[in-house]
Coordinates of C-alpha atoms in Angstrom, one line a residue:
Chain A
M1 CA 48.2 0.1 8.8
L2 CA 45.8 0.2 5.9
P3 CA 46.6 3.7 4.6
A4 CA 50.3 3.0 4.9
A5 CA 50.0 -0.2 2.9
G6 CA 47.9 1.5 0.3
E7 CA 50.2 4.5 0.1
P8 CA 51.8 3.7 -3.2
A9 CA 48.5 3.0 -4.9
A10 CA 47.0 6.2 -3.5
G11 CA 50.0 8.1 -4.7
D12 CA 49.3 6.8 -8.2
S13 CA 45.7 7.8 -8.1
W14 CA 46.6 11.2 -6.8
G15 CA 48.9 11.7 -9.7
M16 CA 46.3 10.5 -12.1
L17 CA 43.6 12.7 -10.6
A18 CA 45.8 15.8 -10.6
C19 CA 46.5 15.1 -14.2
L20 CA 42.8 14.6 -15.0
C21 CA 41.8 17.7 -13.1
A22 CA 44.5 19.7 -14.9
V23 CA 43.2 18.5 -18.2
L24 CA 39.7 19.6 -17.2
W25 CA 40.7 23.0 -16.2
H26 CA 42.6 23.6 -19.3
L27 CA 39.7 22.5 -21.5
P28 CA 40.2 24.1 -24.9
A29 CA 37.6 26.7 -25.8
V30 CA 34.8 25.2 -27.9
P31 CA 35.5 26.1 -31.6
A32 CA 33.4 29.0 -32.8
H33 CA 30.0 28.2 -34.3
N34 CA 29.5 28.6 -38.0
R35 CA 28.7 32.3 -38.3
T36 CA 26.2 32.0 -41.1
G37 CA 22.7 31.5 -39.6
D38 CA 24.0 31.7 -36.0
P39 CA 20.9 31.2 -33.9
G40 CA 22.6 32.9 -30.9
P41 CA 23.0 31.4 -27.4
G42 CA 19.3 30.5 -27.0
P43 CA 19.4 26.9 -28.2
S44 CA 22.6 26.1 -26.3
I45 CA 21.1 27.5 -23.1
Q46 CA 18.1 25.3 -23.6
K47 CA 20.3 22.4 -24.3
T48 CA 22.3 23.1 -21.1
Y49 CA 19.0 23.4 -19.1
D50 CA 17.9 20.0 -20.6
L51 CA 21.2 18.4 -19.6
T52 CA 20.8 19.6 -16.0
R53 CA 17.4 17.9 -15.9
Y54 CA 18.7 14.7 -17.4
L55 CA 21.7 14.6 -15.0
E56 CA 19.4 15.3 -12.0
H57 CA 17.3 12.4 -13.0
Q58 CA 20.3 10.2 -13.5
L59 CA 21.8 11.2 -10.2
R60 CA 18.6 10.2 -8.3
S61 CA 19.1 6.5 -9.1
L62 CA 22.9 6.7 -8.8
A63 CA 22.8 8.4 -5.4
G64 CA 20.2 5.9 -4.1
T65 CA 22.5 3.0 -5.1
Y66 CA 25.6 4.6 -3.8
L67 CA 24.1 5.6 -0.4
N68 CA 22.8 2.0 0.0
Y69 CA 26.4 0.9 -0.7
L70 CA 27.6 3.2 2.1
G71 CA 24.9 1.7 4.3
P72 CA 23.1 3.2 7.3
P73 CA 22.8 5.9 8.4
F74 CA 23.7 7.4 5.0
N75 CA 20.8 5.8 3.3
E76 CA 18.2 6.9 5.8
P77 CA 15.8 9.6 4.6
D78 CA 15.9 11.5 7.9
F79 CA 19.7 11.5 8.1
N80 CA 20.5 15.1 8.9
P81 CA 24.2 15.4 9.9
P82 CA 25.9 18.7 10.6
R83 CA 28.0 20.1 7.7
L84 CA 31.5 19.3 8.9
G85 CA 34.4 18.6 6.7
A86 CA 34.0 18.6 3.0
E87 CA 35.3 22.2 3.1
T88 CA 36.5 22.3 -0.4
L89 CA 33.3 21.2 -2.0
P90 CA 31.7 24.0 -4.0
R91 CA 28.5 25.1 -2.2
A92 CA 25.4 25.8 -4.2
T93 CA 23.9 27.7 -1.3
V94 CA 23.8 31.5 -1.8
N95 CA 22.0 34.5 -0.4
L96 CA 18.8 35.1 -2.2
E97 CA 19.5 38.7 -3.2
V98 CA 23.0 37.9 -4.3
W99 CA 21.8 35.1 -6.5
R100 CA 19.2 37.3 -8.1
S101 CA 21.6 40.0 -8.9
L102 CA 24.4 37.8 -10.4
N103 CA 25.3 39.0 -13.8
D104 CA 25.3 36.4 -16.7
R105 CA 29.0 36.0 -16.8
L106 CA 29.3 35.4 -13.0
R107 CA 26.3 33.1 -13.1
L108 CA 27.9 30.9 -15.8
T109 CA 31.3 31.0 -14.3
Q110 CA 30.1 29.8 -10.9
N111 CA 28.3 26.9 -12.6
Y112 CA 31.3 26.0 -14.7
E113 CA 33.7 26.1 -11.7
A114 CA 31.4 24.2 -9.5
Y115 CA 31.0 21.3 -11.9
S116 CA 34.7 21.2 -12.7
H117 CA 35.4 20.7 -9.0
L118 CA 32.5 18.2 -8.6
L119 CA 33.6 16.2 -11.5
C120 CA 37.1 15.9 -10.1
Y121 CA 35.8 14.6 -6.8
L122 CA 33.4 12.2 -8.5
R123 CA 36.3 10.7 -10.4
G124 CA 38.0 10.2 -7.0
L125 CA 34.9 8.5 -5.7
N126 CA 34.9 6.2 -8.7
R127 CA 38.4 5.0 -7.9
Q128 CA 37.3 3.8 -4.5
A129 CA 34.0 2.3 -5.3
A130 CA 33.9 -1.4 -4.5
T131 CA 31.5 -3.0 -7.0
A132 CA 32.0 -3.0 -10.7
E133 CA 28.4 -2.0 -11.2
L134 CA 28.9 1.1 -9.1
R135 CA 32.0 2.0 -11.0
R136 CA 30.2 1.7 -14.3
S137 CA 27.3 3.9 -13.1
L138 CA 29.7 6.5 -11.8
A139 CA 31.7 6.4 -15.0
H140 CA 28.6 7.0 -17.0
F141 CA 27.5 9.8 -14.8
C142 CA 31.0 11.4 -15.1
T143 CA 30.7 11.3 -18.8
S144 CA 27.4 13.0 -18.8
L145 CA 28.7 15.6 -16.3
Q146 CA 31.6 16.2 -18.7
G147 CA 29.0 16.8 -21.4
L148 CA 27.3 19.4 -19.2
L149 CA 30.6 21.2 -18.7
G150 CA 31.2 21.3 -22.4
S151 CA 27.7 22.7 -22.9
I152 CA 28.3 25.5 -20.3
A153 CA 31.6 26.2 -22.0
G154 CA 29.7 26.5 -25.3
V155 CA 27.2 29.0 -23.9
M156 CA 30.0 31.1 -22.4
A157 CA 31.9 31.0 -25.8
A158 CA 28.7 32.0 -27.6
L159 CA 28.3 35.0 -25.3
G160 CA 31.9 35.9 -25.6
Y161 CA 32.9 35.1 -22.0
P162 CA 36.3 33.6 -21.4
L163 CA 36.5 30.2 -19.7
P164 CA 37.6 30.6 -16.1
Q165 CA 41.3 29.8 -15.8
P166 CA 42.5 28.5 -12.4
L167 CA 45.0 30.5 -10.4
P168 CA 48.2 28.6 -9.8
G169 CA 47.8 26.6 -6.6
T170 CA 44.1 26.5 -6.5
E171 CA 43.6 23.5 -8.7
P172 CA 41.3 21.0 -7.0
T173 CA 43.3 18.0 -5.9
W174 CA 42.1 14.9 -4.2
T175 CA 43.0 15.1 -0.6
P176 CA 42.0 12.0 1.3
G177 CA 43.7 13.5 4.5
P178 CA 46.2 11.8 6.7
A179 CA 43.8 10.4 9.3
H180 CA 40.7 10.1 7.3
S181 CA 38.6 7.4 9.0
D182 CA 36.3 5.2 7.1
F183 CA 33.3 7.0 8.5
L184 CA 34.6 10.5 7.7
Q185 CA 35.3 9.3 4.2
K186 CA 31.7 8.2 3.8
M187 CA 30.5 11.5 5.2
D188 CA 32.5 13.3 2.5
D189 CA 30.9 11.0 -0.1
F190 CA 27.5 11.8 1.3
W191 CA 28.1 15.6 1.1
L192 CA 29.5 15.3 -2.4
L193 CA 26.3 13.6 -3.7
K194 CA 24.1 16.1 -1.8
E195 CA 26.0 19.1 -3.2
L196 CA 25.9 17.7 -6.7
Q197 CA 22.1 17.2 -6.5
T198 CA 21.6 20.7 -5.1
W199 CA 23.9 22.2 -7.8
L200 CA 21.8 20.5 -10.5
W201 CA 18.6 22.1 -9.1
R202 CA 20.3 25.4 -8.8
S203 CA 21.6 25.2 -12.4
A204 CA 18.1 24.5 -13.7
K205 CA 17.1 27.8 -12.1
D206 CA 20.2 29.6 -13.3
F207 CA 19.6 28.5 -16.9
N208 CA 15.9 29.4 -16.6
R209 CA 16.9 32.9 -15.7
L210 CA 19.4 33.1 -18.6
K211 CA 16.8 31.7 -21.0
K212 CA 14.3 34.4 -20.0
K213 CA 16.9 37.1 -20.4
M214 CA 17.9 35.9 -23.9
Q215 CA 14.2 35.7 -25.1
P216 CA 13.3 38.4 -27.5
P217 CA 10.9 40.9 -25.8
A218 CA 8.3 40.7 -28.6
A219 CA 7.5 37.1 -27.9
A220 CA 7.0 37.9 -24.2
V221 CA 4.5 40.6 -25.2
T222 CA 2.5 38.3 -27.5
L223 CA 2.3 35.7 -24.7
H224 CA 0.8 38.3 -22.4
L225 CA -1.8 39.4 -25.0
E226 CA -2.8 35.8 -25.6
A227 CA -3.2 35.3 -21.9
H228 CA -5.5 38.2 -21.6
G229 CA -7.7 36.8 -24.4
F230 CA -7.2 39.6 -26.9
Chain B
M1 CA -17.7 64.3 77.0
A2 CA -20.7 62.1 76.5
A3 CA -20.8 62.5 72.6
P4 CA -17.3 61.2 71.6
V5 CA -17.7 57.9 73.6
P6 CA -20.7 56.6 71.7
W7 CA -19.1 57.6 68.4
A8 CA -15.9 55.6 69.2
C9 CA -18.1 52.7 70.3
C10 CA -20.0 52.8 67.0
A11 CA -16.8 52.9 65.0
V12 CA -15.4 49.9 66.7
L13 CA -18.6 47.9 66.4
A14 CA -18.7 48.8 62.7
A15 CA -15.2 47.7 62.2
A16 CA -15.8 44.4 64.1
A17 CA -18.9 43.7 62.0
A18 CA -17.0 44.3 58.8
V19 CA -14.3 41.9 59.9
V20 CA -16.8 39.2 60.9
Y21 CA -18.6 39.8 57.6
A22 CA -15.4 39.5 55.6
Q23 CA -14.5 36.3 57.5
R24 CA -17.9 34.8 56.9
H25 CA -17.8 35.5 53.2
S26 CA -14.6 33.6 52.7
P27 CA -11.7 35.3 50.9
Q28 CA -12.8 33.4 47.8
E29 CA -14.1 36.4 45.8
T30 CA -12.7 34.9 42.6
P31 CA -13.4 31.2 42.1
H32 CA -10.5 28.8 42.1
V33 CA -9.9 27.4 38.6
Q34 CA -9.4 23.7 38.4
Y35 CA -8.7 21.4 35.4
E36 CA -9.6 17.8 35.6
R37 CA -9.2 14.9 33.2
L38 CA -12.2 13.5 31.3
G39 CA -13.3 10.2 32.8
S40 CA -11.5 10.7 36.1
D41 CA -13.0 11.1 39.6
V42 CA -12.6 14.3 41.6
T43 CA -13.3 15.3 45.1
L44 CA -14.0 19.1 45.7
P45 CA -13.5 20.2 49.3
C46 CA -15.6 23.1 50.4
G47 CA -12.6 25.4 50.9
T48 CA -11.4 25.3 54.5
A49 CA -14.6 23.9 56.0
N50 CA -14.4 20.9 58.3
W51 CA -15.3 17.6 56.8
D52 CA -18.4 17.4 59.0
A53 CA -19.6 21.0 58.2
A54 CA -23.1 21.3 57.0
V55 CA -23.0 22.6 53.4
T56 CA -24.9 22.7 50.2
W57 CA -23.3 22.5 46.8
R58 CA -24.6 24.2 43.7
V59 CA -23.4 24.1 40.1
N60 CA -24.2 27.1 37.9
G61 CA -26.9 28.0 40.4
T62 CA -28.6 24.6 40.4
D63 CA -28.7 22.6 43.7
L64 CA -26.9 19.3 43.7
A65 CA -28.2 16.2 45.3
P66 CA -26.9 15.5 48.8
D67 CA -26.0 11.9 47.8
L68 CA -23.0 13.3 45.9
L69 CA -21.5 14.6 49.1
N70 CA -18.9 12.9 51.2
G71 CA -19.3 15.0 54.3
S72 CA -18.8 18.6 53.1
Q73 CA -16.9 17.5 50.0
L74 CA -18.4 17.1 46.6
V75 CA -17.5 13.8 44.8
L76 CA -17.9 13.6 41.1
R77 CA -17.2 10.3 39.4
G78 CA -16.5 9.6 35.7
L79 CA -16.2 13.3 34.7
E80 CA -17.9 14.2 31.5
L81 CA -17.7 17.5 29.5
G82 CA -21.1 18.4 30.9
H83 CA -19.5 18.5 34.4
S84 CA -17.6 21.7 33.5
G85 CA -19.1 24.7 35.3
L86 CA -19.0 26.9 38.4
Y87 CA -19.4 24.9 41.6
A88 CA -20.2 26.7 44.8
C89 CA -20.7 25.5 48.3
F90 CA -22.8 27.3 50.9
H91 CA -23.2 27.1 54.6
R92 CA -26.5 25.1 54.8
D93 CA -28.4 27.3 57.2
S94 CA -27.0 30.8 56.6
W95 CA -26.5 30.4 52.8
H96 CA -23.2 32.1 53.1
L97 CA -20.9 31.4 50.2
R98 CA -17.9 29.5 51.4
H99 CA -16.0 28.4 48.3
Q100 CA -16.2 28.5 44.5
V101 CA -14.5 26.3 42.0
L102 CA -14.6 26.8 38.2
L103 CA -14.2 23.2 37.0
N104 CA -12.9 22.6 33.4
V105 CA -13.0 19.0 32.2
G106 CA -10.6 18.2 29.4
L107 CA -7.8 16.1 28.1
P108 CA -4.0 16.3 27.9
P109 CA -2.9 17.1 24.3
R110 CA -2.2 14.3 21.9
E111 CA 0.8 14.5 19.5
P112 CA 0.2 17.6 17.3
V113 CA 0.1 17.3 13.6
L114 CA 2.7 19.6 12.0
S115 CA 3.2 20.4 8.3
C116 CA 5.2 23.0 6.4
R117 CA 4.9 24.2 2.9
S118 CA 6.4 26.8 0.6
N119 CA 3.8 28.4 -1.7
T120 CA 6.0 31.5 -2.0
Y121 CA 9.3 30.0 -3.2
P122 CA 11.9 31.4 -3.0
K123 CA 10.6 34.0 -0.5
G124 CA 9.9 31.6 2.4
F125 CA 7.6 28.9 3.8
Y126 CA 5.0 28.6 6.5
C127 CA 4.2 25.9 9.0
S128 CA 0.8 25.0 10.4
W129 CA -0.3 22.7 13.1
H130 CA -3.4 21.3 14.8
L131 CA -4.3 18.7 17.4
P132 CA -5.8 15.5 16.1
T133 CA -8.4 15.4 18.9
P134 CA -9.7 18.4 20.9
T135 CA -8.6 18.9 24.5
Y136 CA -11.6 21.2 25.4
I137 CA -9.3 23.4 27.5
P138 CA -6.9 26.1 26.4
N139 CA -3.6 25.0 24.9
T140 CA -0.4 26.9 24.2
F141 CA 1.9 26.1 21.3
N142 CA 5.6 26.8 20.9
V143 CA 7.3 26.5 17.5
T144 CA 11.1 26.4 16.9
V145 CA 12.8 26.3 13.6
L146 CA 16.4 25.1 13.1
H147 CA 18.4 25.4 9.9
G148 CA 21.4 23.2 10.8
S149 CA 22.4 24.7 14.0
K150 CA 21.0 28.2 13.3
I151 CA 17.7 29.2 14.9
M152 CA 15.3 30.9 12.6
V153 CA 12.4 33.2 13.6
C154 CA 8.9 31.9 12.8
E155 CA 6.6 35.0 12.6
K156 CA 3.1 34.4 13.8
D157 CA 0.4 34.7 11.1
P158 CA -1.7 37.9 11.7
A159 CA -4.9 36.1 10.9
L160 CA -4.5 32.4 11.7
K161 CA -3.7 31.2 15.2
N162 CA -2.0 28.0 14.2
R163 CA 0.4 29.2 11.5
C164 CA 3.7 31.0 11.4
H165 CA 6.0 32.1 8.6
I166 CA 9.7 31.7 8.0
R167 CA 11.8 33.7 5.5
Y168 CA 14.5 32.1 3.5
M169 CA 17.8 33.7 3.9
H170 CA 19.7 31.4 1.7
L171 CA 18.7 29.4 -1.3
F172 CA 19.9 26.0 -2.6
S173 CA 20.9 24.8 0.9
T174 CA 22.1 21.2 1.4
V175 CA 21.3 21.4 5.1
K176 CA 17.8 20.3 6.2
Y177 CA 15.3 22.4 8.2
K178 CA 14.0 21.0 11.5
V179 CA 10.7 22.4 12.8
S180 CA 9.7 21.4 16.3
I181 CA 6.4 22.1 18.1
S182 CA 5.5 21.6 21.7
V183 CA 1.9 21.9 23.0
S184 CA 0.9 22.1 26.6
N185 CA -2.2 22.6 28.7
A186 CA -3.1 22.2 32.4
L187 CA -3.3 18.5 32.1
G188 CA -0.2 17.6 30.1
H189 CA 2.0 18.3 27.2
N190 CA 3.2 16.8 23.9
A191 CA 5.6 17.6 21.1
T192 CA 6.6 16.6 17.6
A193 CA 9.2 17.6 15.0
I194 CA 9.6 17.3 11.2
T195 CA 12.8 17.6 9.1
F196 CA 12.9 18.4 5.4
D197 CA 15.0 19.8 2.6
E198 CA 14.3 23.2 1.1
F199 CA 13.0 21.7 -2.2
T200 CA 10.7 19.0 -0.9
I201 CA 8.1 21.4 0.6
V202 CA 7.6 23.6 -2.4
K203 CA 3.9 23.5 -3.4
P204 CA 2.4 26.5 -5.2
D205 CA -1.2 27.7 -4.7
P206 CA -3.6 26.6 -7.5
P207 CA -3.8 28.8 -10.6
E208 CA -6.3 31.6 -10.5
N209 CA -9.0 33.0 -12.6
V210 CA -9.5 29.8 -14.7
V211 CA -11.8 30.8 -17.6
A212 CA -13.1 28.5 -20.3
R213 CA -14.8 29.9 -23.4
P214 CA -16.2 28.3 -26.5
V215 CA -14.5 29.0 -29.8
P216 CA -16.9 30.5 -32.4
S217 CA -17.6 28.2 -35.3
N218 CA -15.7 25.4 -33.6
P219 CA -18.1 22.9 -32.0
R220 CA -15.3 20.7 -30.6
R221 CA -13.1 23.4 -29.1
L222 CA -12.8 25.1 -25.8
E223 CA -10.3 27.8 -25.1
V224 CA -9.0 27.8 -21.5
T225 CA -7.0 30.6 -19.9
W226 CA -5.7 31.1 -16.4
Q227 CA -3.2 33.0 -14.3
T228 CA -0.2 32.0 -12.2
P229 CA -1.1 32.1 -8.5
S230 CA -0.6 35.6 -7.1
T231 CA 1.3 34.2 -4.1
W232 CA 4.1 32.9 -6.4
P233 CA 6.5 35.8 -6.2
D234 CA 8.8 35.2 -9.2
P235 CA 7.4 33.3 -12.1
E236 CA 10.1 34.7 -14.4
S237 CA 13.0 33.0 -12.6
F238 CA 11.0 30.2 -11.1
P239 CA 8.6 29.3 -13.9
L240 CA 5.6 27.1 -13.3
K241 CA 4.3 24.3 -15.4
F242 CA 0.7 23.4 -15.5
F243 CA -1.6 20.4 -15.6
L244 CA -5.0 20.7 -17.1
R245 CA -7.9 18.2 -16.6
Y246 CA -11.3 18.3 -18.2
R247 CA -14.3 16.1 -18.7
P248 CA -17.9 16.5 -19.7
L249 CA -20.2 16.7 -16.7
I250 CA -21.9 13.5 -17.8
L251 CA -18.7 11.4 -17.7
D252 CA -16.5 10.4 -14.8
Q253 CA -13.2 10.0 -16.6
W254 CA -10.8 13.0 -16.8
Q255 CA -8.6 13.9 -19.8
H256 CA -5.2 15.3 -18.8
V257 CA -2.8 17.6 -20.5
E258 CA 0.5 18.7 -19.1
L259 CA 1.8 22.1 -20.3
S260 CA 5.3 23.2 -19.8
D261 CA 4.7 26.9 -20.2
G262 CA 2.0 29.5 -21.2
T263 CA -1.2 30.1 -19.4
A264 CA -3.6 29.2 -22.2
H265 CA -4.6 26.0 -23.9
T266 CA -7.2 25.0 -26.5
I267 CA -9.1 21.8 -26.0
T268 CA -9.8 20.3 -29.5
D269 CA -11.5 17.0 -28.7
A270 CA -14.5 18.2 -26.7
Y271 CA -17.8 16.4 -27.3
A272 CA -20.1 18.8 -29.2
G273 CA -22.8 20.4 -27.1
K274 CA -21.8 18.9 -23.8
E275 CA -21.0 21.0 -20.8
Y276 CA -17.5 20.6 -19.6
I277 CA -15.8 21.0 -16.2
I278 CA -12.1 22.1 -16.4
Q279 CA -9.5 22.5 -13.7
V280 CA -5.8 23.5 -13.7
A281 CA -3.0 22.7 -11.3
A282 CA 0.5 24.2 -11.1
K283 CA 4.0 23.0 -10.1
D284 CA 7.5 24.5 -10.1
N285 CA 9.2 23.3 -13.2
E286 CA 11.9 21.3 -11.3
I287 CA 11.1 21.0 -7.6
G288 CA 8.4 20.3 -5.2
T289 CA 4.9 18.9 -5.7
W290 CA 1.7 19.8 -7.7
S291 CA -0.7 22.4 -6.3
D292 CA -4.3 21.5 -5.4
W293 CA -6.8 21.8 -8.3
S294 CA -8.0 25.2 -9.1
V295 CA -11.7 26.3 -8.8
A296 CA -13.5 24.6 -11.7
A297 CA -14.5 26.4 -14.8
H298 CA -17.6 25.4 -16.8
A299 CA -18.2 25.8 -20.5
T300 CA -20.0 24.3 -23.4
P301 CA -18.5 24.3 -26.9
W302 CA -20.1 26.5 -29.5
T303 CA -23.1 25.1 -31.3
E304 CA -24.9 26.5 -34.3
E305 CA -28.3 28.0 -33.4
P306 CA -31.0 25.7 -34.7
R307 CA -33.4 26.8 -37.5
H308 CA -37.0 27.1 -36.3
L309 CA -39.5 25.2 -38.6
T310 CA -42.4 27.6 -37.9
T311 CA -40.7 30.7 -39.3
E312 CA -39.6 29.4 -42.8
A313 CA -43.0 29.8 -44.4
Q314 CA -42.7 33.6 -44.1
A315 CA -41.2 35.8 -46.8
P316 CA -37.5 36.7 -47.5
E317 CA -37.4 39.2 -44.6
T318 CA -37.7 36.2 -42.2
T319 CA -34.9 34.4 -44.2
A320 CA -32.7 37.5 -44.0
S321 CA -33.4 37.8 -40.3
T322 CA -32.7 34.1 -39.5
T323 CA -29.5 34.1 -41.5
S324 CA -28.2 37.2 -39.6
S325 CA -29.3 35.7 -36.3
L326 CA -27.0 32.7 -36.8
A327 CA -24.6 34.2 -34.3
P328 CA -24.6 31.4 -31.6
P329 CA -25.3 32.0 -27.9
P330 CA -22.3 31.2 -25.8
T331 CA -23.7 28.4 -23.7
T332 CA -27.2 27.4 -24.3
K333 CA -29.1 24.2 -24.8
I334 CA -29.7 23.1 -28.4
C335 CA -33.4 22.9 -28.2
D336 CA -35.9 25.4 -26.8
P337 CA -38.9 23.1 -26.2
G338 CA -41.3 26.0 -26.4
E339 CA -40.5 26.8 -30.0
L340 CA -40.0 23.5 -31.7
G341 CA -43.1 21.5 -32.4
S342 CA -41.8 18.0 -31.7
G343 CA -38.9 17.0 -29.3
G344 CA -36.7 14.8 -31.4
G345 CA -33.3 15.4 -33.0
P346 CA -33.3 18.8 -34.6
S347 CA -30.6 18.0 -37.2
A348 CA -32.7 16.5 -40.0
P349 CA -35.6 18.9 -40.0
F350 CA -33.2 21.8 -39.6
F351 CA -31.3 20.8 -42.8
I352 CA -34.4 20.4 -44.8
S353 CA -35.8 23.7 -43.6
V354 CA -32.5 25.4 -44.7
L355 CA -32.9 23.9 -48.2
V356 CA -36.5 24.9 -48.4
T357 CA -35.7 28.4 -47.2
L358 CA -32.9 28.8 -49.7
A359 CA -35.2 27.6 -52.5
L360 CA -37.9 30.1 -51.4
A361 CA -35.3 32.8 -51.3
A362 CA -34.1 32.0 -54.8
A363 CA -37.6 31.9 -56.0
A364 CA -38.5 35.2 -54.4
G365 CA -35.3 36.8 -55.7
S366 CA -36.0 35.7 -59.2
L367 CA -39.6 37.0 -58.9
L368 CA -38.4 40.4 -57.7
I369 CA -36.0 40.7 -60.6

């Protein structure tokens, strides 16, 4: 009943979402930095790292509010459901050795692709949020997340890596599913927020690693000498 | 003819005696082990003896009063820990041992206390457990670790009995870990479980080798250095931030400094001449909780060595020697009561003595020329 009645409206949002996602994917490359006095990618990596921390902090309050809106059991601290559904969500989890050995380009690409997907889904979430306050918070978060994407794109451009272009047919589209019950929809929302939080933690570690690699070796040596009291 | 018959007779008699002997000393060569609950009552029968058999009971070799007996059975009421021991009942007249019971008085286990922690992130984590109150009898523990639906192996710690270790296979997991423990002994069993996310249990060990040194010619500074804990496997990719606290021994209030990187810090607001206590704690930059405080370092800021009033009367050699000996000792008290005449603040007389010494030196110098 309800999905059928809402069909035309959903169709509209599908279209809008597909459009939005398409826009995101074809984000134009950040214009090249002024070459004179180019500080290198270091400052923009630091900025990206700082953005992940800011976003993680923002997400904590947003997720708390949203899970309360979903109601129990989603807002219970011990809630530990099996990971079913939400197949298309980008997963932060990775084998330890694989993560360690990622090259810079792959590391950045994975981050960029993940947040592109996640932003898309978040915008879908925003469409369905009931209260105006929630919509406002979600919209604000989406804007910040867009900023993070831009920052990652900037780092990639500074390092000379091309932005990932989606293969035709793999563009993330919002798929509410034909028989998506209210509970399953809430489960999807739960996992989206969980995955977002985990990605932000992972990104902090990713950018830490990149920061250390970009650091000039002399500085590292001096630090060691100081530490040994010489 | 006559010889084999007595031999056979002896053999049979010997065998019969052996059987009778074996029967008399009941098959209870090893005592029966029995566990009973603290505070309860227990009745110990004397093996297979009749209720009205005449027996004597002993515990750990000491006779027990006959008023504890109910026929041939020993009755113990309100068991206490002191009741644990080896109980034996003997045939009263022949003193043949009929039955032995090794009684252990204890309690069924209460709910165990279980906690897990990762001080070696991202390598893995460990879980440790204990019982809130003792049971006084042997317990066995069984730990299971579930990551979602996947069972993980918890390897026993080689040194500690109540700890086991789990290795992370995957990082940045959204699925929680569930660790369950069950404990059982002869009197009962209990269990508990905890669930947590990968990030919430991260807590490094405290920083190591915290050293505080005075800074020469700086009476209000102390230089503190430390090392990242050796158990933290990858400080490059998983950097730690640090929290330093310090106070002079004579005060209770701590000063705090949070440091986002580096393993050194200079305190610049130390009270001159006061001994300080300094501690450092560590935390992963983004996740988990602060470590415990490190072992404390003690230091006193540099102080200028005081001039001694008694030596200034002597000639320039003394002046030269005192000026060269102005190198300060690292941590010493200002005043050596044996050398200074009066107690009191050394600052004023010291200043005056410097002036006098300089004047004398100038005078001596001009005389020499």
